[in-house]
Tab-separated table of C-alpha atoms and ligand atoms in Angstrom:
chain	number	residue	atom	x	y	z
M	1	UNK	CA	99.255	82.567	173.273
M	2	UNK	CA	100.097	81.347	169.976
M	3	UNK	CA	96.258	82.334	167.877
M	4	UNK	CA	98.319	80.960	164.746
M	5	UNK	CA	98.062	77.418	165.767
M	6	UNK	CA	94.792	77.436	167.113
M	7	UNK	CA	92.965	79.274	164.217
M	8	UNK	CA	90.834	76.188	162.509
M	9	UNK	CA	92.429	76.860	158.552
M	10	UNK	CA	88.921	75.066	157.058
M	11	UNK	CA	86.996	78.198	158.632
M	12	UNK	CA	88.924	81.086	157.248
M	13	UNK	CA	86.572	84.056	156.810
M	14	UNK	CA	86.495	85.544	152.931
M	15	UNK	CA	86.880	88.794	153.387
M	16	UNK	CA	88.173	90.865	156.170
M	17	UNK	CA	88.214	94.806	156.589
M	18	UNK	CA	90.438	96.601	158.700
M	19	UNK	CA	90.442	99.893	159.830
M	20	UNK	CA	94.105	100.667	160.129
M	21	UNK	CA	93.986	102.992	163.304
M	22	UNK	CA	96.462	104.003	166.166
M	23	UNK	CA	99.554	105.446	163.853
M	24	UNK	CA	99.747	108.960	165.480
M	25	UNK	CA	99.459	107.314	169.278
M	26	UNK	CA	101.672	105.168	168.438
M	27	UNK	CA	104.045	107.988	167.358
M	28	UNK	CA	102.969	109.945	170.618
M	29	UNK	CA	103.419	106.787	172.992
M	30	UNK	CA	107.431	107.252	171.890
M	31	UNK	CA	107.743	110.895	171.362
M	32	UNK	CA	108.361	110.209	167.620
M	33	UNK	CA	106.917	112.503	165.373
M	34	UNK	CA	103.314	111.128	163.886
M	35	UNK	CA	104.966	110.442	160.177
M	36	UNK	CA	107.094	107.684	161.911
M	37	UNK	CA	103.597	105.960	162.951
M	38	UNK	CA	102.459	106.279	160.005
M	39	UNK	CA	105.855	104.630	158.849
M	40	UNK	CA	105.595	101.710	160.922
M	41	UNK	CA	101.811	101.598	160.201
M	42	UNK	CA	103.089	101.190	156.302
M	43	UNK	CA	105.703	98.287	157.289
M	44	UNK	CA	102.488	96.305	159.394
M	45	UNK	CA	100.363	96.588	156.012
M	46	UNK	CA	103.241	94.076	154.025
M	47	UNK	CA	103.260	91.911	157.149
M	48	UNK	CA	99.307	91.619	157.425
M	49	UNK	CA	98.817	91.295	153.539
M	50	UNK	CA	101.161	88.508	153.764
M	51	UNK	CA	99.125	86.654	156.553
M	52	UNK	CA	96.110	87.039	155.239
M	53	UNK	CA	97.863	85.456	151.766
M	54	UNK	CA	98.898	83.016	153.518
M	55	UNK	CA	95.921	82.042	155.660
M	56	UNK	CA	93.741	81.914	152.209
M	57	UNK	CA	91.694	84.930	152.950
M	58	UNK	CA	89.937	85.840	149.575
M	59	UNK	CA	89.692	89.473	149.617
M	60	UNK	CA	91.496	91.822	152.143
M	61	UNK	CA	90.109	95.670	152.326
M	62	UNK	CA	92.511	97.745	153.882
M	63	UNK	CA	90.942	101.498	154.823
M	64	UNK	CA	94.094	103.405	154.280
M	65	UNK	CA	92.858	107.252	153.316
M	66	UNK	CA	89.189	108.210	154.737
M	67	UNK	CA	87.169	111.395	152.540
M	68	UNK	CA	87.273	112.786	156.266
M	69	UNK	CA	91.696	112.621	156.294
M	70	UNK	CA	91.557	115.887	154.101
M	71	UNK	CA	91.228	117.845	157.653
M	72	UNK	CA	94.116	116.963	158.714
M	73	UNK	CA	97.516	119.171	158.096
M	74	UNK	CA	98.882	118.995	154.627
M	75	UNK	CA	102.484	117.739	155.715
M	76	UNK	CA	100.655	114.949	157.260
M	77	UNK	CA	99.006	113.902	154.441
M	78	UNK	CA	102.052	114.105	152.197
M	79	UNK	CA	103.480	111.828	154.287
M	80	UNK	CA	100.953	109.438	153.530
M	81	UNK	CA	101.041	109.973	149.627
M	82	UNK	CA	104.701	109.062	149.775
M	83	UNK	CA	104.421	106.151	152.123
M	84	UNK	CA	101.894	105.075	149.569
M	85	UNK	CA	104.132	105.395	146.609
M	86	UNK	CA	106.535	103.369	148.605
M	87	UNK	CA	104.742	100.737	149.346
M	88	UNK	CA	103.610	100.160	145.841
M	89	UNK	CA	106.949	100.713	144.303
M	90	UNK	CA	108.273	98.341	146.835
M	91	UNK	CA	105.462	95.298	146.919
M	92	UNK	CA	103.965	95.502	143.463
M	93	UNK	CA	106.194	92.689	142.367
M	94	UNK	CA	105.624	90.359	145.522
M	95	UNK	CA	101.945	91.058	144.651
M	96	UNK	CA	102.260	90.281	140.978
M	97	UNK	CA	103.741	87.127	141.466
M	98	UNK	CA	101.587	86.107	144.509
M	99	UNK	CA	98.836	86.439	142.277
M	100	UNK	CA	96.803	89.331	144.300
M	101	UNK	CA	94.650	91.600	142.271
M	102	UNK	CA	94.536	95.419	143.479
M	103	UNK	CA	91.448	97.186	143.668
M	104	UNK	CA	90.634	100.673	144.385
M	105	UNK	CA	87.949	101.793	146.441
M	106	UNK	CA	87.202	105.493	146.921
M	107	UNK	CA	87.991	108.488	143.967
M	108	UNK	CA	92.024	108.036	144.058
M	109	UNK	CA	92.426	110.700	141.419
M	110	UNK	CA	91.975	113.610	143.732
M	111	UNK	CA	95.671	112.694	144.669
M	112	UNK	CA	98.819	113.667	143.599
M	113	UNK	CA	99.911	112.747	139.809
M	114	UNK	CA	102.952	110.848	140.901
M	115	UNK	CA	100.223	108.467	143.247
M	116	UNK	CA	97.710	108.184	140.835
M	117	UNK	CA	100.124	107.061	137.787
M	118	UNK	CA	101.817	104.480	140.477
M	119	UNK	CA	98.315	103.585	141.801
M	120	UNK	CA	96.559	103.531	138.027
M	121	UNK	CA	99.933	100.942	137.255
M	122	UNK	CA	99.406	98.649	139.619
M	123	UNK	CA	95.445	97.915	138.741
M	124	UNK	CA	96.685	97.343	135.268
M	125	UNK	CA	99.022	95.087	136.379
M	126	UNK	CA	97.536	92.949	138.509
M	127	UNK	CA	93.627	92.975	137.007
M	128	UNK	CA	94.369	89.614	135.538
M	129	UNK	CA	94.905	87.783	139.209
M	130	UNK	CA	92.642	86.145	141.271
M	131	UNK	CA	94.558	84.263	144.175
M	132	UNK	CA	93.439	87.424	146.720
M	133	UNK	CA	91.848	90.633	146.240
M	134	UNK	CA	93.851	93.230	148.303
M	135	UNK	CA	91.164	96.351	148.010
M	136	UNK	CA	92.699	99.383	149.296
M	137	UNK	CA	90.448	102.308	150.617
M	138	UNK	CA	91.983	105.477	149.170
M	139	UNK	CA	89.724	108.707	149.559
M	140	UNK	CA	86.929	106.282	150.720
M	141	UNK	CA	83.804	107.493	152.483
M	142	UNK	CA	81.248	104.938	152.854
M	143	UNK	CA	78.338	107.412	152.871
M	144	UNK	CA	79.697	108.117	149.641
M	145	UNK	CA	79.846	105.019	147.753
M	146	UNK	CA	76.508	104.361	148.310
M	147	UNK	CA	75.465	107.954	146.899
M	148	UNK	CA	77.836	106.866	144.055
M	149	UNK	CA	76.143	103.538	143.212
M	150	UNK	CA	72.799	105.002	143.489
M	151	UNK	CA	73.609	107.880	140.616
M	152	UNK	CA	75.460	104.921	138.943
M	153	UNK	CA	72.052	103.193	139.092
M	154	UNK	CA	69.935	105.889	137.858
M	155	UNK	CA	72.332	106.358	135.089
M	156	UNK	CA	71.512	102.669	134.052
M	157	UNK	CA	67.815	102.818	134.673
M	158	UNK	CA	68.077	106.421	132.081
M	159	UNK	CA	69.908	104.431	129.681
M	160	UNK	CA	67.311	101.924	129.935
M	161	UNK	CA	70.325	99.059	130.843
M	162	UNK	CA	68.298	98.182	133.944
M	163	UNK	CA	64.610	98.541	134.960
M	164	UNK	CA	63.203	99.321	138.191
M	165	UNK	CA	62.340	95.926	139.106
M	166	UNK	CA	66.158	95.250	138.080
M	167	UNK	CA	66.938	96.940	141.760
M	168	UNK	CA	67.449	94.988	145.055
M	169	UNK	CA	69.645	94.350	148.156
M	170	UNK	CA	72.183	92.350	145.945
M	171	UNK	CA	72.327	93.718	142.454
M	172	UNK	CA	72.684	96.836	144.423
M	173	UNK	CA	76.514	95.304	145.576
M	174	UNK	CA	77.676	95.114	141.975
M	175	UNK	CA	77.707	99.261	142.220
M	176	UNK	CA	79.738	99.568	144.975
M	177	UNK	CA	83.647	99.254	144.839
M	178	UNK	CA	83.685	95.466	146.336
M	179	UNK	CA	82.022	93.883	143.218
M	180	UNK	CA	83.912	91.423	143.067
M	181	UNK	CA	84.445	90.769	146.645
M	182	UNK	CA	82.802	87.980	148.410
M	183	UNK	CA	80.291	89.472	151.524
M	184	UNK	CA	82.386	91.096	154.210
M	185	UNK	CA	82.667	88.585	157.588
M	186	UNK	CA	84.647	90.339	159.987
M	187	UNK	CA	85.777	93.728	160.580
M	188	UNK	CA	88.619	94.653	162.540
M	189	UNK	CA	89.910	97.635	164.456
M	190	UNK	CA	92.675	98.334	166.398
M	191	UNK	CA	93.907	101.009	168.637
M	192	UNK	CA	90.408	101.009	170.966
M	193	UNK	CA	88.579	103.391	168.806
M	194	UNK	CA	84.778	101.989	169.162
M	195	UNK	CA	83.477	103.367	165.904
M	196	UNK	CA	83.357	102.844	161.855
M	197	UNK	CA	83.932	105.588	160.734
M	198	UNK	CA	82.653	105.464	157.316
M	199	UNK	CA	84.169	102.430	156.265
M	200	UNK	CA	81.774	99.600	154.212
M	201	UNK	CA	78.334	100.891	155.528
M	202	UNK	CA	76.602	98.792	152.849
M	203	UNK	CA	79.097	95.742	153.305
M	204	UNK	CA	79.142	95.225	157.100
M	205	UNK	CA	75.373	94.245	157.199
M	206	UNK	CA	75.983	91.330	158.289
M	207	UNK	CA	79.846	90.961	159.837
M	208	UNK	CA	81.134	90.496	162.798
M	209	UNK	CA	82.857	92.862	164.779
M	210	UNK	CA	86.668	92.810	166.059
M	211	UNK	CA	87.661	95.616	168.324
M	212	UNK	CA	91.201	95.604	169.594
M	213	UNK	CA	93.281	98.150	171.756
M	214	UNK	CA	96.566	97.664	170.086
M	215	UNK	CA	97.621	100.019	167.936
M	216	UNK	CA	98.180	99.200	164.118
M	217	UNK	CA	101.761	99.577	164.217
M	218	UNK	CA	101.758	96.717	166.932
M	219	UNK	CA	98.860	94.479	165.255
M	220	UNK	CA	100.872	91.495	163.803
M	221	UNK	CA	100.286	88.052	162.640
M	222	UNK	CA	99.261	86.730	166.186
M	223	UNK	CA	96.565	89.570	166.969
M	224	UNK	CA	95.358	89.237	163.103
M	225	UNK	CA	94.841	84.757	164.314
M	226	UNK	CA	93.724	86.100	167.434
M	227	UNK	CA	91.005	87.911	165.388
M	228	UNK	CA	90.418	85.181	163.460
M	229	UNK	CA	90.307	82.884	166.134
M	230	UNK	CA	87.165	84.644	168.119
M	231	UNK	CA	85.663	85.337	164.974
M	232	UNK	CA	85.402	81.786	164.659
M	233	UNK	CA	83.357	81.129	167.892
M	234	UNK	CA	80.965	83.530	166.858
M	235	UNK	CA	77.373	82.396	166.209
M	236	UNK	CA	76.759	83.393	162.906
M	237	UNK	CA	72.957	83.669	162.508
M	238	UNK	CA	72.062	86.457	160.161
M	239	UNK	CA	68.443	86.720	161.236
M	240	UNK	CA	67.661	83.297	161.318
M	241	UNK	CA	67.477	80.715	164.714
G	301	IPE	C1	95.554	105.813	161.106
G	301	IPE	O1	96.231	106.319	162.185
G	301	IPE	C2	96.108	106.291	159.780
G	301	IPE	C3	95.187	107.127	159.028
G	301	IPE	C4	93.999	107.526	159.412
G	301	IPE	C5	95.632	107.558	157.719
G	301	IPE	P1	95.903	107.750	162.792
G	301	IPE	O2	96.775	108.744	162.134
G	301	IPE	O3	94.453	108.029	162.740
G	301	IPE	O4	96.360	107.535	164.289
G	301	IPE	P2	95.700	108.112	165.584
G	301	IPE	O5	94.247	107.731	165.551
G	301	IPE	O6	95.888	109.600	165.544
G	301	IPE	O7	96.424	107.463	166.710
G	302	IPE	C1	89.752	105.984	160.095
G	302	IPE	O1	90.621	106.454	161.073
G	302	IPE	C2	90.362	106.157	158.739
G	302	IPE	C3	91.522	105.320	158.452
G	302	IPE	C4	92.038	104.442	159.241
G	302	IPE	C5	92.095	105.501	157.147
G	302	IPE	P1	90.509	107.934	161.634
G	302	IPE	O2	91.557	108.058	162.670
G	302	IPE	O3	90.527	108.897	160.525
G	302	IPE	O4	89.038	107.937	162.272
G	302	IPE	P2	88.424	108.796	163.443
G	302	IPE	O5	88.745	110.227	163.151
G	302	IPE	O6	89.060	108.324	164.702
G	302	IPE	O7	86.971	108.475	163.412
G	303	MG	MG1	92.931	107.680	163.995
């Protein structure tokens, strides 16, 4: 089925999340070594950033690193560091001139020098766009962020910048990393994986829910409409009747 054509472009959701999952199975399903899923995971993120350009999707969070990754073996996560450096090195111009605005979420300085100086480049760069916000989840716990905005919030209320009454549901979202990110409508996960994982606890209130069993290296254009597509035959209540 072709989800491209029948995705209705006037009811584009505004920001999507996507838990890019599946690159070691992927690996494993072709007795390739994980770094190679990892590889094509990195090739699917230029693809999908492109759709969702291209479909008009406002703000794209992509959870690339989790605060939970640092378990795993240390060649493993060098591998991701240096598909990272690649893939800014290699897209930071498309991105400039497409108008996208990076945004970190998550403490990216507990990386490696050569990642942070690439990373710390390409938020100076691009912090004058505003066709797309591409908001990349790097060291990102979810738990986390919301212990960060809250000592971020007591630090205002010492400073007397805020008072108490100053404190609700929504200033609360101009603390966490998505500030400038419209509400988050659908989530999306691939490779069957039923779970969150500690991605956007605060943000996904309110969104809808896209669970897939292909694997990121496999999720293209067609399963990110197809996405799309049954998010947009959800009924969208939040509460009310
Ligand atoms: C996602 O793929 C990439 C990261 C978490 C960085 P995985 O590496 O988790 O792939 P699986 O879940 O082992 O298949
Ligand atoms: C979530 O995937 C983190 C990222 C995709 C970056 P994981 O593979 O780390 O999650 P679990 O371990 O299956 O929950
Ligand atoms: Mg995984």
């Amino acid at each position: 089925m072709n989800y491209k054509e029948l995705v209705d472009k006037e009811n584009i959701p505004k920001h999507i999340g996507i838990i890019m999952d599946g690159n070691g199975r992927w690996a494993k399903k072709r007795g390739l070594p994980r770094s190679m899923g990892h590889k094509a995971g990195s090739d699917k993120v230029v693809e999908i950033v492109e759709s969702c350009y291209n479909l008009g999707i406002k703000a794209l969070t992509l959870y690339a690193f989790s605060t939970e990754n640092w378990k795993r073996p240390s060649d493993e996560i060098s591998k991701l560091m240096e598909l990272l450096i690649f893939y800014v090195k290699t897209q930071l111009a498309k991105i400039k001139k497409n108008n996208i605005k990076i945004n970190v979420l998550g403490d990216y300085t507990k990386f490696p020098d050569k990642v942070v100086s690439e990373i710390t480049k390409a938020l100076n760069e691009t912090s004058e766009n505003d066709k797309m916000i591409l908001n990349i989840a790097l060291n990102y716990g979810g738990q986390q962020e919301i212990v960060r905005a809250t000592k971020n919030i007591i630090s205002d209320l010492n400073n007397n910048i805020i008072t108490l009454d100053d404190i609700n549901t929504d200033s609360f979202k101009k603390y966490l990393y998505t500030f400038e990110s419209p509400d988050l409508d659908l989530l999306i996960r691939p490779s069957g994986e039923l779970r969150v994982s500690n991605f956007l606890l605060y943000q996904l209130a309110y969104s809808e829910f896209y669970f897939s069993d292909v694997l990121w290296p496999d999720f293209d254009e067609n399963e990110l409409c197809k996405a799309i597509y049954d998010f947009q035959s959800r009924d969208r209540r939040f509460g009310g009747l």
